[in-house]
PDB file of C-alpha atoms in Angstrom:
ATOM      1  CA  UNK A  46     181.695  28.164 206.370  1.00 85.00           C
ATOM      2  CA  UNK A  47     178.709  29.007 204.162  1.00 93.00           C
ATOM      3  CA  UNK A  48     177.529  26.177 201.884  1.00 97.00           C
ATOM      4  CA  UNK A  49     175.226  26.612 198.880  1.00 98.00           C
ATOM      5  CA  UNK A  50     173.009  24.067 197.119  1.00 98.00           C
ATOM      6  CA  UNK A  51     173.451  24.882 193.435  1.00 98.00           C
ATOM      7  CA  UNK A  52     174.317  21.509 191.867  1.00 98.00           C
ATOM      8  CA  UNK A  53     174.606  17.929 193.097  1.00 98.00           C
ATOM      9  CA  UNK A  54     178.120  17.761 191.678  1.00 96.00           C
ATOM     10  CA  UNK A  55     179.200  20.271 194.350  1.00 97.00           C
ATOM     11  CA  UNK A  56     178.379  17.780 197.106  1.00 98.00           C
ATOM     12  CA  UNK A  57     179.894  14.484 198.228  1.00 98.00           C
ATOM     13  CA  UNK A  58     178.031  11.182 198.397  1.00 98.00           C
ATOM     14  CA  UNK A  59     178.316  11.196 202.199  1.00 98.00           C
ATOM     15  CA  UNK A  60     176.827  14.691 202.426  1.00 98.00           C
ATOM     16  CA  UNK A  61     173.894  13.882 200.131  1.00 98.00           C
ATOM     17  CA  UNK A  62     173.152  10.636 201.966  1.00 98.00           C
ATOM     18  CA  UNK A  63     173.255  12.686 205.173  1.00 98.00           C
ATOM     19  CA  UNK A  64     170.517  14.884 203.705  1.00 98.00           C
ATOM     20  CA  UNK A  65     168.518  11.719 202.930  1.00 98.00           C
ATOM     21  CA  UNK A  66     168.915  10.539 206.531  1.00 98.00           C
ATOM     22  CA  UNK A  67     167.641  13.875 207.823  1.00 98.00           C
ATOM     23  CA  UNK A  68     164.797  13.742 205.292  1.00 99.00           C
ATOM     24  CA  UNK A  69     163.646  10.390 206.683  1.00 98.00           C
ATOM     25  CA  UNK A  70     163.756  11.787 210.208  1.00 98.00           C
ATOM     26  CA  UNK A  71     161.830  14.944 209.342  1.00 98.00           C
ATOM     27  CA  UNK A  72     159.263  13.091 207.242  1.00 98.00           C
ATOM     28  CA  UNK A  73     158.549  10.699 210.111  1.00 98.00           C
ATOM     29  CA  UNK A  74     158.163  13.600 212.538  1.00 98.00           C
ATOM     30  CA  UNK A  75     155.824  15.404 210.154  1.00 98.00           C
ATOM     31  CA  UNK A  76     153.672  12.298 209.701  1.00 98.00           C
ATOM     32  CA  UNK A  77     153.517  11.817 213.484  1.00 98.00           C
ATOM     33  CA  UNK A  78     152.882  15.538 214.083  1.00 97.00           C
ATOM     34  CA  UNK A  79     156.029  15.826 216.186  1.00 98.00           C
ATOM     35  CA  UNK A  80     157.379  19.418 216.177  1.00 98.00           C
ATOM     36  CA  UNK A  81     160.734  19.855 214.425  1.00 98.00           C
ATOM     37  CA  UNK A  82     161.338  23.593 214.535  1.00 98.00           C
ATOM     38  CA  UNK A  83     164.973  23.490 213.466  1.00 98.00           C
ATOM     39  CA  UNK A  84     164.804  26.945 211.861  1.00 98.00           C
ATOM     40  CA  UNK A  85     162.966  28.803 214.623  1.00 98.00           C
ATOM     41  CA  UNK A  86     163.054  32.514 213.877  1.00 97.00           C
ATOM     42  CA  UNK A  87     164.872  32.068 210.538  1.00 98.00           C
ATOM     43  CA  UNK A  88     163.746  33.671 207.268  1.00 98.00           C
ATOM     44  CA  UNK A  89     164.055  32.362 203.711  1.00 98.00           C
ATOM     45  CA  UNK A  90     163.721  34.746 200.757  1.00 97.00           C
ATOM     46  CA  UNK A  91     162.225  32.999 197.713  1.00 97.00           C
ATOM     47  CA  UNK A  92     162.974  34.763 194.425  1.00 96.00           C
ATOM     48  CA  UNK A  93     160.923  33.611 191.441  1.00 95.00           C
ATOM     49  CA  UNK A  94     161.667  34.552 187.848  1.00 92.00           C
ATOM     50  CA  UNK A  95     159.886  31.375 186.708  1.00 91.00           C
ATOM     51  CA  UNK A  96     156.390  30.646 187.987  1.00 86.00           C
ATOM     52  CA  UNK A  97     155.824  27.565 190.098  1.00 91.00           C
ATOM     53  CA  UNK A  98     153.370  25.411 192.020  1.00 94.00           C
ATOM     54  CA  UNK A  99     155.384  22.710 193.783  1.00 96.00           C
ATOM     55  CA  UNK A 100     158.513  24.797 194.389  1.00 97.00           C
ATOM     56  CA  UNK A 101     156.703  27.661 196.062  1.00 97.00           C
ATOM     57  CA  UNK A 102     154.285  25.568 198.136  1.00 98.00           C
ATOM     58  CA  UNK A 103     156.887  23.047 199.275  1.00 98.00           C
ATOM     59  CA  UNK A 104     159.481  25.632 200.317  1.00 98.00           C
ATOM     60  CA  UNK A 105     156.943  27.903 201.989  1.00 98.00           C
ATOM     61  CA  UNK A 106     155.182  25.077 203.841  1.00 98.00           C
ATOM     62  CA  UNK A 107     158.551  23.570 204.728  1.00 98.00           C
ATOM     63  CA  UNK A 108     159.853  26.763 206.309  1.00 98.00           C
ATOM     64  CA  UNK A 109     156.639  27.080 208.332  1.00 98.00           C
ATOM     65  CA  UNK A 110     156.960  23.491 209.590  1.00 98.00           C
ATOM     66  CA  UNK A 111     160.587  24.141 210.522  1.00 98.00           C
ATOM     67  CA  UNK A 112     159.529  27.151 212.593  1.00 98.00           C
ATOM     68  CA  UNK A 113     160.739  29.786 210.166  1.00 98.00           C
ATOM     69  CA  UNK A 114     159.186  32.163 207.661  1.00 98.00           C
ATOM     70  CA  UNK A 115     159.364  32.333 203.863  1.00 98.00           C
ATOM     71  CA  UNK A 116     159.051  35.515 201.810  1.00 97.00           C
ATOM     72  CA  UNK A 117     157.729  35.206 198.254  1.00 96.00           C
ATOM     73  CA  UNK A 118     159.406  37.659 195.883  1.00 94.00           C
ATOM     74  CA  UNK A 119     158.614  37.807 192.178  1.00 89.00           C
ATOM     75  CA  UNK A 120     161.565  39.304 190.365  1.00 72.00           C
ATOM     76  CA  UNK A 121     159.285  41.576 188.356  1.00 73.00           C
ATOM     77  CA  UNK A 122     158.150  43.227 191.575  1.00 71.00           C
ATOM     78  CA  UNK A 123     161.645  43.774 192.975  1.00 74.00           C
ATOM     79  CA  UNK A 124     164.548  46.015 192.051  1.00 72.00           C
ATOM     80  CA  UNK A 125     166.189  43.004 190.372  1.00 73.00           C
ATOM     81  CA  UNK A 126     163.434  43.238 187.776  1.00 68.00           C
ATOM     82  CA  UNK A 127     164.360  46.884 187.202  1.00 71.00           C
ATOM     83  CA  UNK A 128     168.018  46.170 186.594  1.00 80.00           C
ATOM     84  CA  UNK A 129     169.643  46.272 190.039  1.00 90.00           C
ATOM     85  CA  UNK A 130     172.942  44.370 189.839  1.00 93.00           C
ATOM     86  CA  UNK A 131     172.647  40.826 191.152  1.00 93.00           C
ATOM     87  CA  UNK A 132     175.595  41.352 193.488  1.00 96.00           C
ATOM     88  CA  UNK A 133     173.831  44.304 195.153  1.00 95.00           C
ATOM     89  CA  UNK A 134     170.620  42.324 195.659  1.00 94.00           C
ATOM     90  CA  UNK A 135     172.641  39.408 197.061  1.00 96.00           C
ATOM     91  CA  UNK A 136     174.476  41.561 199.579  1.00 97.00           C
ATOM     92  CA  UNK A 137     171.293  43.248 200.790  1.00 96.00           C
ATOM     93  CA  UNK A 138     169.208  40.049 201.001  1.00 96.00           C
ATOM     94  CA  UNK A 139     171.912  38.486 203.156  1.00 97.00           C
ATOM     95  CA  UNK A 140     171.457  41.289 205.705  1.00 97.00           C
ATOM     96  CA  UNK A 141     167.719  40.630 205.948  1.00 97.00           C
ATOM     97  CA  UNK A 142     167.409  36.852 205.592  1.00 98.00           C
ATOM     98  CA  UNK A 143     169.103  33.618 206.645  1.00 98.00           C
ATOM     99  CA  UNK A 144     168.921  31.977 203.217  1.00 98.00           C
ATOM    100  CA  UNK A 145     167.748  32.595 199.670  1.00 98.00           C
ATOM    101  CA  UNK A 146     166.059  30.195 197.244  1.00 98.00           C
ATOM    102  CA  UNK A 147     166.094  31.259 193.582  1.00 97.00           C
ATOM    103  CA  UNK A 148     164.035  29.833 190.695  1.00 97.00           C
ATOM    104  CA  UNK A 149     165.242  31.417 187.490  1.00 95.00           C
ATOM    105  CA  UNK A 150     166.407  30.901 183.905  1.00 94.00           C
ATOM    106  CA  UNK A 151     170.190  31.342 183.588  1.00 96.00           C
ATOM    107  CA  UNK A 152     172.314  29.237 185.943  1.00 98.00           C
ATOM    108  CA  UNK A 153     174.819  32.108 186.053  1.00 97.00           C
ATOM    109  CA  UNK A 154     172.297  34.089 188.112  1.00 96.00           C
ATOM    110  CA  UNK A 155     172.350  31.666 191.054  1.00 97.00           C
ATOM    111  CA  UNK A 156     176.123  31.357 190.775  1.00 98.00           C
ATOM    112  CA  UNK A 157     176.612  35.133 190.883  1.00 97.00           C
ATOM    113  CA  UNK A 158     174.105  35.466 193.714  1.00 97.00           C
ATOM    114  CA  UNK A 159     175.962  32.809 195.706  1.00 98.00           C
ATOM    115  CA  UNK A 160     179.326  34.455 195.034  1.00 98.00           C
ATOM    116  CA  UNK A 161     178.173  37.717 196.643  1.00 98.00           C
ATOM    117  CA  UNK A 162     175.909  36.387 199.397  1.00 98.00           C
ATOM    118  CA  UNK A 163     177.013  35.682 202.940  1.00 98.00           C
ATOM    119  CA  UNK A 164     174.009  33.366 203.495  1.00 98.00           C
ATOM    120  CA  UNK A 165     173.264  30.022 201.788  1.00 98.00           C
ATOM    121  CA  UNK A 166     171.753  30.036 198.295  1.00 98.00           C
ATOM    122  CA  UNK A 167     169.483  27.208 197.109  1.00 98.00           C
ATOM    123  CA  UNK A 168     168.905  26.527 193.433  1.00 98.00           C
ATOM    124  CA  UNK A 169     165.125  26.095 193.117  1.00 98.00           C
ATOM    125  CA  UNK A 170     165.554  25.557 189.360  1.00 98.00           C
ATOM    126  CA  UNK A 171     167.613  26.949 186.502  1.00 97.00           C
ATOM    127  CA  UNK A 172     167.680  26.049 182.830  1.00 96.00           C
ATOM    128  CA  UNK A 173     170.813  24.005 183.563  1.00 98.00           C
ATOM    129  CA  UNK A 174     170.017  22.185 186.828  1.00 97.00           C
ATOM    130  CA  UNK A 175     167.157  21.214 189.139  1.00 98.00           C
ATOM    131  CA  UNK A 176     168.970  19.633 192.108  1.00 98.00           C
ATOM    132  CA  UNK A 177     166.135  19.812 194.658  1.00 98.00           C
ATOM    133  CA  UNK A 178     163.807  17.869 192.373  1.00 98.00           C
ATOM    134  CA  UNK A 179     166.506  15.297 191.719  1.00 98.00           C
ATOM    135  CA  UNK A 180     167.041  14.793 195.448  1.00 98.00           C
ATOM    136  CA  UNK A 181     163.305  14.253 195.902  1.00 98.00           C
ATOM    137  CA  UNK A 182     163.343  11.763 193.029  1.00 98.00           C
ATOM    138  CA  UNK A 183     166.224   9.702 194.383  1.00 98.00           C
ATOM    139  CA  UNK A 184     164.879   9.796 197.938  1.00 98.00           C
ATOM    140  CA  UNK A 185     161.553   8.481 196.627  1.00 98.00           C
ATOM    141  CA  UNK A 186     163.283   5.617 194.842  1.00 98.00           C
ATOM    142  CA  UNK A 187     165.182   4.801 198.043  1.00 98.00           C
ATOM    143  CA  UNK A 188     161.866   4.447 199.910  1.00 98.00           C
ATOM    144  CA  UNK A 189     160.665   1.869 197.383  1.00 98.00           C
ATOM    145  CA  UNK A 190     164.032   0.254 196.592  1.00 98.00           C
ATOM    146  CA  UNK A 191     166.609   0.414 199.417  1.00 97.00           C
ATOM    147  CA  UNK A 192     169.280  -0.708 196.917  1.00 98.00           C
ATOM    148  CA  UNK A 193     168.644   2.449 194.894  1.00 98.00           C
ATOM    149  CA  UNK A 194     172.323   2.969 194.081  1.00 98.00           C
ATOM    150  CA  UNK A 195     172.499  -0.429 192.329  1.00 98.00           C
ATOM    151  CA  UNK A 196     169.547   0.207 189.992  1.00 98.00           C
ATOM    152  CA  UNK A 197     169.537   1.098 186.290  1.00 98.00           C
ATOM    153  CA  UNK A 198     167.934   4.491 185.639  1.00 98.00           C
ATOM    154  CA  UNK A 199     166.504   5.569 182.313  1.00 98.00           C
ATOM    155  CA  UNK A 200     165.654   9.115 181.186  1.00 98.00           C
ATOM    156  CA  UNK A 201     163.336   9.354 178.171  1.00 98.00           C
ATOM    157  CA  UNK A 202     162.718  12.668 176.391  1.00 97.00           C
ATOM    158  CA  UNK A 203     164.338  16.083 176.471  1.00 97.00           C
ATOM    159  CA  UNK A 204     167.954  16.583 177.513  1.00 97.00           C
ATOM    160  CA  UNK A 205     166.862  19.415 179.806  1.00 97.00           C
ATOM    161  CA  UNK A 206     167.775  20.562 183.306  1.00 97.00           C
ATOM    162  CA  UNK A 207     166.377  17.350 184.796  1.00 98.00           C
ATOM    163  CA  UNK A 208     168.452  15.180 182.455  1.00 98.00           C
ATOM    164  CA  UNK A 209     171.507  17.245 183.405  1.00 98.00           C
ATOM    165  CA  UNK A 210     170.737  16.773 187.092  1.00 98.00           C
ATOM    166  CA  UNK A 211     170.370  13.003 186.642  1.00 98.00           C
ATOM    167  CA  UNK A 212     173.804  12.984 185.006  1.00 98.00           C
ATOM    168  CA  UNK A 213     175.251  14.868 187.983  1.00 98.00           C
ATOM    169  CA  UNK A 214     173.581  12.364 190.305  1.00 98.00           C
ATOM    170  CA  UNK A 215     175.002   9.406 188.392  1.00 98.00           C
ATOM    171  CA  UNK A 216     178.481  10.839 188.956  1.00 97.00           C
ATOM    172  CA  UNK A 217     177.961  11.160 192.700  1.00 98.00           C
ATOM    173  CA  UNK A 218     175.847   8.080 193.495  1.00 98.00           C
ATOM    174  CA  UNK A 219     177.455   5.709 190.996  1.00 98.00           C
ATOM    175  CA  UNK A 220     174.363   4.155 189.382  1.00 98.00           C
ATOM    176  CA  UNK A 221     174.004   3.347 185.673  1.00 98.00           C
ATOM    177  CA  UNK A 222     172.098   6.018 183.762  1.00 98.00           C
ATOM    178  CA  UNK A 223     170.726   5.791 180.235  1.00 98.00           C
ATOM    179  CA  UNK A 224     169.591   8.971 178.484  1.00 98.00           C
ATOM    180  CA  UNK A 225     167.379   8.644 175.381  1.00 98.00           C
ATOM    181  CA  UNK A 226     166.709  11.864 173.468  1.00 98.00           C
ATOM    182  CA  UNK A 227     165.891  12.749 169.857  1.00 98.00           C
ATOM    183  CA  UNK A 228     168.863  13.920 167.775  1.00 97.00           C
ATOM    184  CA  UNK A 229     169.649  17.538 168.587  1.00 96.00           C
ATOM    185  CA  UNK A 230     167.941  17.468 171.976  1.00 97.00           C
ATOM    186  CA  UNK A 231     170.672  15.912 174.093  1.00 98.00           C
ATOM    187  CA  UNK A 232     171.842  17.029 177.540  1.00 98.00           C
ATOM    188  CA  UNK A 233     174.435  19.736 178.162  1.00 98.00           C
ATOM    189  CA  UNK A 234     177.760  18.618 176.602  1.00 98.00           C
ATOM    190  CA  UNK A 235     179.810  20.160 179.399  1.00 98.00           C
ATOM    191  CA  UNK A 236     177.899  18.225 182.065  1.00 98.00           C
ATOM    192  CA  UNK A 237     178.190  15.014 180.046  1.00 98.00           C
ATOM    193  CA  UNK A 238     181.938  15.507 179.624  1.00 98.00           C
ATOM    194  CA  UNK A 239     182.435  16.255 183.317  1.00 97.00           C
ATOM    195  CA  UNK A 240     180.472  13.141 184.283  1.00 97.00           C
ATOM    196  CA  UNK A 241     182.383  10.855 181.940  1.00 97.00           C
ATOM    197  CA  UNK A 242     185.704  12.191 183.214  1.00 97.00           C
ATOM    198  CA  UNK A 243     184.482  11.437 186.746  1.00 94.00           C
ATOM    199  CA  UNK A 244     183.805   7.841 185.722  1.00 96.00           C
ATOM    200  CA  UNK A 245     179.999   8.009 185.506  1.00 97.00           C
ATOM    201  CA  UNK A 246     178.279   4.985 183.976  1.00 98.00           C
ATOM    202  CA  UNK A 247     176.424   6.951 181.338  1.00 98.00           C
ATOM    203  CA  UNK A 248     174.848   5.765 178.086  1.00 98.00           C
ATOM    204  CA  UNK A 249     173.495   8.275 175.545  1.00 98.00           C
ATOM    205  CA  UNK A 250     171.197   7.049 172.782  1.00 98.00           C
ATOM    206  CA  UNK A 251     168.493   8.201 170.372  1.00 98.00           C
ATOM    207  CA  UNK A 252     166.537   4.960 170.845  1.00 98.00           C
ATOM    208  CA  UNK A 253     164.103   4.971 173.808  1.00 98.00           C
ATOM    209  CA  UNK A 254     163.597   1.188 173.578  1.00 98.00           C
ATOM    210  CA  UNK A 255     167.314   0.555 173.853  1.00 97.00           C
ATOM    211  CA  UNK A 256     167.466   2.783 176.926  1.00 98.00           C
ATOM    212  CA  UNK A 257     164.416   1.227 178.601  1.00 98.00           C
ATOM    213  CA  UNK A 258     165.377  -2.416 178.044  1.00 98.00           C
ATOM    214  CA  UNK A 259     165.827  -4.025 181.447  1.00 98.00           C
ATOM    215  CA  UNK A 260     165.803  -0.677 183.289  1.00 98.00           C
ATOM    216  CA  UNK A 261     164.558  -0.351 186.874  1.00 98.00           C
ATOM    217  CA  UNK A 262     163.431   3.294 186.724  1.00 98.00           C
ATOM    218  CA  UNK A 263     161.773   5.111 183.802  1.00 98.00           C
ATOM    219  CA  UNK A 264     161.679   8.876 184.075  1.00 98.00           C
ATOM    220  CA  UNK A 265     160.527  11.743 181.881  1.00 98.00           C
ATOM    221  CA  UNK A 266     159.462  15.393 181.755  1.00 97.00           C
ATOM    222  CA  UNK A 267     157.447  17.636 179.452  1.00 96.00           C
ATOM    223  CA  UNK A 268     158.782  17.955 175.918  1.00 94.00           C
ATOM    224  CA  UNK A 269     158.642  21.753 175.943  1.00 85.00           C
ATOM    225  CA  UNK A 270     159.755  23.332 179.215  1.00 74.00           C
ATOM    226  CA  UNK A 271     158.875  26.790 180.471  1.00 64.00           C
ATOM    227  CA  UNK A 272     160.116  29.353 177.963  1.00 64.00           C
ATOM    228  CA  UNK A 273     159.959  26.862 175.067  1.00 66.00           C
ATOM    229  CA  UNK A 274     156.204  27.040 174.417  1.00 67.00           C
ATOM    230  CA  UNK A 275     156.698  28.462 170.911  1.00 71.00           C
ATOM    231  CA  UNK A 276     158.562  25.265 170.007  1.00 82.00           C
ATOM    232  CA  UNK A 277     155.674  23.040 171.150  1.00 84.00           C
ATOM    233  CA  UNK A 278     154.590  21.787 167.717  1.00 86.00           C
ATOM    234  CA  UNK A 279     158.140  21.232 166.477  1.00 91.00           C
ATOM    235  CA  UNK A 280     159.043  19.349 169.629  1.00 93.00           C
ATOM    236  CA  UNK A 281     155.843  17.262 169.581  1.00 92.00           C
ATOM    237  CA  UNK A 282     156.870  15.910 166.187  1.00 93.00           C
ATOM    238  CA  UNK A 283     160.509  15.312 167.194  1.00 96.00           C
ATOM    239  CA  UNK A 284     159.528  13.535 170.428  1.00 97.00           C
ATOM    240  CA  UNK A 285     156.614  11.457 169.085  1.00 96.00           C
ATOM    241  CA  UNK A 286     158.447   8.146 169.674  1.00 97.00           C
ATOM    242  CA  UNK A 287     159.647   9.133 173.162  1.00 98.00           C
ATOM    243  CA  UNK A 288     156.414   8.652 175.111  1.00 98.00           C
ATOM    244  CA  UNK A 289     156.432   6.503 178.242  1.00 98.00           C
ATOM    245  CA  UNK A 290     153.527   4.155 177.588  1.00 98.00           C
ATOM    246  CA  UNK A 291     152.615   0.572 178.430  1.00 98.00           C
ATOM    247  CA  UNK A 292     154.562  -0.763 175.443  1.00 98.00           C
ATOM    248  CA  UNK A 293     157.791   0.998 176.458  1.00 98.00           C
ATOM    249  CA  UNK A 294     157.236   0.061 180.109  1.00 98.00           C
ATOM    250  CA  UNK A 295     156.928  -3.618 179.109  1.00 98.00           C
ATOM    251  CA  UNK A 296     160.535  -3.563 177.883  1.00 97.00           C
ATOM    252  CA  UNK A 297     161.803  -2.465 181.321  1.00 98.00           C
ATOM    253  CA  UNK A 298     162.150  -4.776 184.315  1.00 98.00           C
ATOM    254  CA  UNK A 299     158.876  -6.301 185.456  1.00 97.00           C
ATOM    255  CA  UNK A 300     158.888  -4.305 188.701  1.00 98.00           C
ATOM    256  CA  UNK A 301     160.207  -1.068 187.159  1.00 98.00           C
ATOM    257  CA  UNK A 302     159.030   2.222 188.645  1.00 98.00           C
ATOM    258  CA  UNK A 303     157.851   5.260 186.682  1.00 98.00           C
ATOM    259  CA  UNK A 304     158.608   8.880 187.582  1.00 98.00           C
ATOM    260  CA  UNK A 305     157.757  12.373 186.322  1.00 98.00           C
ATOM    261  CA  UNK A 306     158.733  15.646 188.020  1.00 97.00           C
ATOM    262  CA  UNK A 307     155.406  17.350 187.091  1.00 97.00           C
ATOM    263  CA  UNK A 308     153.567  19.204 185.744  1.00 96.00           C
ATOM    264  CA  UNK A 309     152.728  16.552 183.163  1.00 97.00           C
ATOM    265  CA  UNK A 310     151.040  16.760 179.787  1.00 95.00           C
ATOM    266  CA  UNK A 311     149.068  13.549 180.129  1.00 97.00           C
ATOM    267  CA  UNK A 312     148.990  11.378 177.015  1.00 97.00           C
ATOM    268  CA  UNK A 313     151.853  13.372 175.543  1.00 96.00           C
ATOM    269  CA  UNK A 314     155.213  12.495 177.159  1.00 98.00           C
ATOM    270  CA  UNK A 315     153.490   9.926 179.406  1.00 98.00           C
ATOM    271  CA  UNK A 316     150.173   8.172 179.032  1.00 98.00           C
ATOM    272  CA  UNK A 317     147.422   8.595 181.577  1.00 98.00           C
ATOM    273  CA  UNK A 318     147.348   4.798 181.937  1.00 98.00           C
ATOM    274  CA  UNK A 319     150.983   4.617 183.055  1.00 98.00           C
ATOM    275  CA  UNK A 320     150.820   7.750 185.176  1.00 98.00           C
ATOM    276  CA  UNK A 321     147.892   6.351 187.179  1.00 98.00           C
ATOM    277  CA  UNK A 322     149.149   2.767 187.060  1.00 98.00           C
ATOM    278  CA  UNK A 323     150.548   0.614 189.887  1.00 98.00           C
ATOM    279  CA  UNK A 324     154.171   1.207 188.874  1.00 98.00           C
ATOM    280  CA  UNK A 325     153.907   4.991 189.117  1.00 98.00           C
ATOM    281  CA  UNK A 326     155.508   6.704 192.112  1.00 98.00           C
ATOM    282  CA  UNK A 327     154.933  10.172 190.685  1.00 98.00           C
ATOM    283  CA  UNK A 328     152.871  11.577 193.541  1.00 98.00           C
ATOM    284  CA  UNK A 329     155.171  10.131 196.205  1.00 98.00           C
ATOM    285  CA  UNK A 330     157.904  11.949 194.313  1.00 98.00           C
ATOM    286  CA  UNK A 331     155.925  15.202 194.387  1.00 98.00           C
ATOM    287  CA  UNK A 332     155.285  14.933 198.142  1.00 98.00           C
ATOM    288  CA  UNK A 333     158.944  14.330 198.857  1.00 98.00           C
ATOM    289  CA  UNK A 334     159.890  17.737 197.473  1.00 98.00           C
ATOM    290  CA  UNK A 335     158.606  19.044 200.818  1.00 98.00           C
ATOM    291  CA  UNK A 336     160.559  16.652 203.012  1.00 98.00           C
ATOM    292  CA  UNK A 337     163.834  16.762 201.080  1.00 99.00           C
ATOM    293  CA  UNK A 338     163.854  20.553 200.840  1.00 98.00           C
ATOM    294  CA  UNK A 339     163.246  20.820 204.572  1.00 99.00           C
ATOM    295  CA  UNK A 340     166.339  18.691 205.095  1.00 99.00           C
ATOM    296  CA  UNK A 341     168.327  20.828 202.641  1.00 98.00           C
ATOM    297  CA  UNK A 342     167.260  24.058 204.360  1.00 99.00           C
ATOM    298  CA  UNK A 343     167.992  22.642 207.820  1.00 98.00           C
ATOM    299  CA  UNK A 344     171.413  21.421 206.665  1.00 98.00           C
ATOM    300  CA  UNK A 345     172.321  24.824 205.262  1.00 98.00           C
ATOM    301  CA  UNK A 346     170.602  27.197 207.676  1.00 98.00           C
ATOM    302  CA  UNK A 347     170.347  25.596 211.132  1.00 97.00           C
ATOM    303  CA  UNK A 348     172.648  26.867 213.873  1.00 89.00           C
TER     304      UNK A 348
END
């Protein structure tokens, strides 16, 4: 039966840890230049409504390494951009390709696409969720801390799609998660409610120091995401006390790790000193987008 990758909350712990196991295998083979053409002859359509660096390069390179082919489609240059119903595009794409990755704004778009597609749909990012990035983040932590499910995670900044995805992950993986946002910038209430009902160990606060105290992982993102540029000045003022810097890092555990999904506004949401410091695993995290997404594609699309 077809399986989509739209949100971590749709998957079981065993399934997601299975993706991690495959990621480790594929990463080792890539590093040793051992062929792993699990998607020989397969095609992935990549639909972009939001521009991207890491998403496009990692998916396209990943499909090539798996023996398949990726097609880059900007929505403005397709019939979707001219008003073709999503269900029609979904049905047609499924007759041409073996999977579709979509990076867009409204989460309802990937849900509708998945509902009408006979091939797997991968959420490359929506305003609600960013599950592929979250999988890369957690896999990276697991490489540095094998007891990753027993750690205390801290999100500092905007309650955006990444914060929502961390909440979903806390529900599935069972770790403690602290979210520190300015008033009025919290995560999606529906996702929070769902997580709490599922028994997630979730703490919401407006105090970044309270959230960071004794934490093992500090994580952040830009204060104004794509599509919010006009709010930049307002947000900069609201988020002024939510920077990950050496002072905030000193309140976390001594061996705490620092993450950022990139792109970063250095010396805004995170200081250059911390980003380039010995506790940063940010570029390991960026690399692992490639390896994790290869495992996701192979899990969904391999025969």
